[in-house]
Amino acid sequence: MTREAAVSVTSELSPWAGRILRLPGVYGPQADSSLLAAAMGREGVGAGMDVLDVCTGSGALALHAARLGARVTAVDISRRAVASARLNASLARLPVRVLRGDLLSVVPDRSFDVLVSNPPYVPSASARLPRRGARRAWDAGVDGRALVDRICDAAPGALRPGGMLLMVHSGFSGPEETVGRLVRAGLSASVSERVAIPFGPVMRGRLPWLRERGVVPAGADREELVIIRARKD
């Protein structure tokens, strides 16, 4: 007799992403994804543009870019994320190319008009990034910048002249450092939007540690999300 392991699939409906399916451990669209999707619309992402979605997770932002008319490539290092994004693109009948790889290393010879990313950015007690499990979708080292810094460093080489980076991360992960790093890399950069939201379950679970380290002030009950906008002149 053969035994088959049942893998549950979560289904959720987003007002901007539509129906999204995801395997366990894959990050689904939340407030940060919605904030970035709105920024894509304001910045005119659309027809005729080549868009790269780095750390695509369920593929929600990649699908949003495709619906806006862009030609989209999506990347994630997680096998389950890649499978989820491919499934969602197929179900939505959108021509999104989904690749598995470590950030931009999987597209070394390509350039894009727009690079969007909602990377892992939550500070964690360990500098070692998880290699599996749900924490892989949000743990980002002790300062929350393990992936953010690498994307900042790689973005100039992946953007065409006039190209744009749109990235979302927490205000607890050093927005000013992100802007400075992008400027030093040769891009013009700024924080284009700030939105405060209540702490989610991951942040609530880490509040004692985050307050002990001085990252979150005592009594604070909200997290600021920021959109980083950078352009290659």
Coordinates of C-alpha atoms in Angstrom, one line a residue:
M1 CA 0.0 0.0 0.0
T2 CA 1.3 3.4 -0.9
R3 CA 1.1 6.4 1.4
E4 CA 0.7 9.9 0.0
A5 CA 1.5 13.0 2.1
A6 CA -1.3 15.5 2.0
V7 CA -0.1 19.1 1.5
S8 CA -2.7 21.7 2.5
V9 CA -3.1 24.8 0.2
T10 CA -4.4 28.1 1.6
S11 CA -6.8 30.0 -0.6
E12 CA -7.4 33.7 0.0
L13 CA -9.0 36.6 -1.9
S14 CA -7.3 39.9 -2.2
P15 CA -9.1 43.0 -3.6
W16 CA -6.1 43.8 -5.8
A17 CA -4.4 40.4 -6.3
G18 CA -7.5 38.3 -6.9
R19 CA -7.6 34.7 -5.7
I20 CA -4.3 33.5 -4.3
L21 CA -3.3 30.0 -3.5
R22 CA -0.2 29.2 -1.5
L23 CA 1.6 26.2 0.0
P24 CA 2.5 26.1 3.7
G25 CA 5.2 28.5 4.6
V26 CA 4.7 30.8 1.6
Y27 CA 4.1 34.4 2.3
G28 CA 0.7 35.7 1.2
P29 CA -0.4 39.2 0.4
Q30 CA -0.6 41.4 3.5
A31 CA -0.4 45.1 4.3
D32 CA 3.1 45.5 3.0
S33 CA 2.2 43.8 -0.3
S34 CA -0.8 46.0 -0.7
L35 CA 1.2 49.1 0.0
L36 CA 3.7 48.1 -2.7
A37 CA 1.0 47.3 -5.2
A38 CA -0.5 50.7 -4.7
A39 CA 2.9 52.3 -5.3
M40 CA 3.3 50.4 -8.5
G41 CA 0.1 51.9 -9.8
R42 CA 1.1 55.4 -8.8
E43 CA 4.5 55.1 -10.4
G44 CA 2.9 54.1 -13.7
V45 CA 4.1 50.5 -13.9
G46 CA 2.4 49.1 -17.0
A47 CA 2.5 48.2 -20.7
G48 CA 5.8 48.0 -22.4
M49 CA 7.8 47.6 -19.2
D50 CA 10.0 44.7 -18.1
V51 CA 9.4 44.1 -14.4
L52 CA 11.3 41.9 -12.0
D53 CA 9.6 40.8 -8.8
V54 CA 12.3 39.7 -6.3
C55 CA 11.2 37.5 -3.3
T56 CA 7.9 36.9 -5.1
G57 CA 6.4 34.6 -2.5
S58 CA 2.9 33.7 -3.7
G59 CA 3.4 35.7 -6.8
A60 CA 0.7 38.3 -5.9
L61 CA 2.8 41.4 -6.9
A62 CA 4.0 39.7 -10.1
L63 CA 0.4 39.0 -11.1
H64 CA -0.5 42.6 -10.3
A65 CA 2.3 43.9 -12.5
A66 CA 1.1 41.6 -15.3
R67 CA -2.4 42.8 -15.0
L68 CA -1.1 46.3 -15.4
G69 CA 0.3 45.2 -18.7
A70 CA 4.0 44.7 -17.9
R71 CA 6.2 41.8 -19.0
V72 CA 7.0 40.1 -15.7
T73 CA 9.7 37.8 -14.3
A74 CA 9.4 36.6 -10.7
V75 CA 12.1 35.1 -8.5
D76 CA 12.1 33.3 -5.2
I77 CA 14.6 30.9 -3.5
S78 CA 11.8 28.8 -2.0
R79 CA 10.6 25.8 -4.0
R80 CA 7.2 26.1 -2.4
A81 CA 7.0 29.8 -3.3
V82 CA 8.0 29.1 -6.9
A83 CA 5.3 26.4 -7.1
S84 CA 2.7 28.7 -5.6
A85 CA 3.6 31.6 -7.9
R86 CA 3.5 29.4 -11.0
L87 CA 0.2 27.9 -10.0
N88 CA -1.3 31.4 -9.4
A89 CA -0.1 32.7 -12.7
S90 CA -1.5 29.6 -14.5
L91 CA -4.9 30.0 -12.8
A92 CA -5.0 33.7 -13.6
R93 CA -3.9 33.0 -17.2
L94 CA -1.2 35.6 -16.9
P95 CA 2.2 35.2 -18.7
V96 CA 4.5 35.5 -15.6
R97 CA 7.9 33.8 -15.8
V98 CA 8.7 32.3 -12.4
L99 CA 12.3 31.3 -11.6
R100 CA 13.9 29.7 -8.6
G101 CA 17.1 31.3 -7.4
D102 CA 19.0 33.5 -4.9
L103 CA 17.7 37.0 -5.5
L104 CA 19.0 38.5 -8.7
S105 CA 21.7 35.8 -9.4
V106 CA 19.2 33.9 -11.5
V107 CA 18.9 36.7 -14.0
P108 CA 22.6 37.8 -14.3
D109 CA 22.5 39.0 -17.9
R110 CA 19.1 40.8 -17.9
S111 CA 18.1 44.4 -17.1
F112 CA 14.7 45.7 -16.2
D113 CA 12.6 48.9 -16.2
V114 CA 11.2 48.2 -12.7
L115 CA 12.5 46.0 -9.9
V116 CA 9.9 45.4 -7.1
S117 CA 10.6 43.6 -3.9
N118 CA 8.9 42.7 -0.6
P119 CA 11.8 40.9 0.9
P120 CA 12.2 39.3 4.4
Y121 CA 12.9 42.2 6.8
V122 CA 11.9 41.2 10.3
P123 CA 14.9 41.3 12.8
S124 CA 15.6 37.9 14.3
A125 CA 17.7 36.7 17.2
S126 CA 20.0 34.7 14.9
A127 CA 22.2 36.0 12.1
R128 CA 21.8 32.7 10.3
L129 CA 18.9 32.8 7.9
P130 CA 16.5 29.8 8.0
R131 CA 16.8 27.4 5.1
R132 CA 13.2 26.1 5.4
G133 CA 9.9 26.6 7.1
A134 CA 7.6 29.7 7.4
R135 CA 10.3 31.8 9.1
R136 CA 12.2 31.9 5.8
A137 CA 9.6 34.3 4.5
W138 CA 10.3 37.0 7.1
D139 CA 13.5 36.4 9.2
A140 CA 16.3 38.7 8.0
G141 CA 19.1 38.6 10.5
V142 CA 19.6 40.6 13.7
D143 CA 19.1 44.0 12.0
G144 CA 16.5 42.9 9.5
R145 CA 18.7 43.8 6.6
A146 CA 20.3 40.6 5.4
L147 CA 18.2 40.6 2.1
V148 CA 17.6 44.3 1.9
D149 CA 21.3 45.2 1.7
R150 CA 21.9 42.6 -1.0
I151 CA 19.0 43.9 -3.1
C152 CA 20.3 47.5 -2.7
D153 CA 23.8 46.4 -3.9
A154 CA 22.4 44.4 -6.9
A155 CA 19.8 46.9 -8.1
P156 CA 22.0 49.3 -10.1
G157 CA 23.3 46.5 -12.3
A158 CA 19.8 45.2 -12.9
L159 CA 18.1 48.5 -13.8
R160 CA 18.1 50.1 -17.2
P161 CA 18.8 53.8 -17.5
G162 CA 15.7 55.5 -16.1
G163 CA 14.8 52.3 -14.3
M164 CA 13.2 52.2 -10.9
L165 CA 13.4 50.2 -7.7
L166 CA 10.3 49.9 -5.4
M167 CA 10.9 48.1 -2.2
V168 CA 8.9 47.8 1.0
H169 CA 10.2 47.1 4.4
S170 CA 9.7 47.9 8.1
G171 CA 10.7 51.2 9.7
F172 CA 12.5 49.0 12.3
S173 CA 14.9 47.8 9.6
G174 CA 16.6 51.1 8.9
P175 CA 15.0 53.0 6.0
E176 CA 17.6 55.8 6.2
E177 CA 20.3 53.2 5.9
T178 CA 18.5 51.7 2.8
V179 CA 18.3 55.2 1.2
G180 CA 22.0 55.9 1.9
R181 CA 23.1 52.5 0.6
L182 CA 21.2 53.1 -2.7
V183 CA 22.6 56.6 -3.1
R184 CA 26.2 55.3 -2.5
A185 CA 25.5 52.7 -5.2
G186 CA 24.7 55.5 -7.7
L187 CA 20.9 55.7 -7.5
S188 CA 18.7 58.6 -6.5
A189 CA 16.6 57.3 -3.6
S190 CA 14.1 58.4 -1.0
V191 CA 11.4 57.1 1.3
S192 CA 8.3 57.8 -0.8
E193 CA 5.6 56.6 1.7
R194 CA 5.2 55.7 5.3
V195 CA 2.2 53.9 6.8
A196 CA 1.7 52.8 10.4
I197 CA -0.1 49.5 11.1
P198 CA -0.8 47.4 14.2
F199 CA 1.8 44.8 15.0
G200 CA 1.2 41.5 13.3
P201 CA 1.7 38.1 15.0
V202 CA 5.4 37.8 14.1
M203 CA 6.3 41.2 15.5
R204 CA 4.1 40.6 18.6
G205 CA 5.9 37.4 19.3
R206 CA 9.3 39.2 19.2
L207 CA 8.4 42.3 21.1
P208 CA 10.2 41.4 24.3
W209 CA 13.4 40.7 22.4
L210 CA 13.0 43.8 20.2
R211 CA 12.3 46.0 23.2
E212 CA 15.3 44.6 25.0
R213 CA 17.5 45.5 22.1
G214 CA 16.0 49.0 21.9
V215 CA 14.5 48.4 18.4
V216 CA 10.9 49.0 19.5
P217 CA 10.3 51.7 22.1
A218 CA 8.4 50.7 25.3
G219 CA 4.7 51.1 24.8
A220 CA 4.8 51.2 21.0
D221 CA 2.0 49.2 19.5
R222 CA 2.4 50.0 15.8
E223 CA 4.9 49.3 13.1
E224 CA 5.8 51.7 10.3
L225 CA 6.0 50.3 6.8
V226 CA 8.0 52.3 4.2
I227 CA 8.2 52.3 0.5
I228 CA 11.7 52.9 -0.8
R229 CA 11.8 54.4 -4.3
A230 CA 15.1 54.6 -6.2
R231 CA 15.9 55.6 -9.8
K232 CA 18.8 55.0 -12.1
D233 CA 19.6 58.2 -14.0

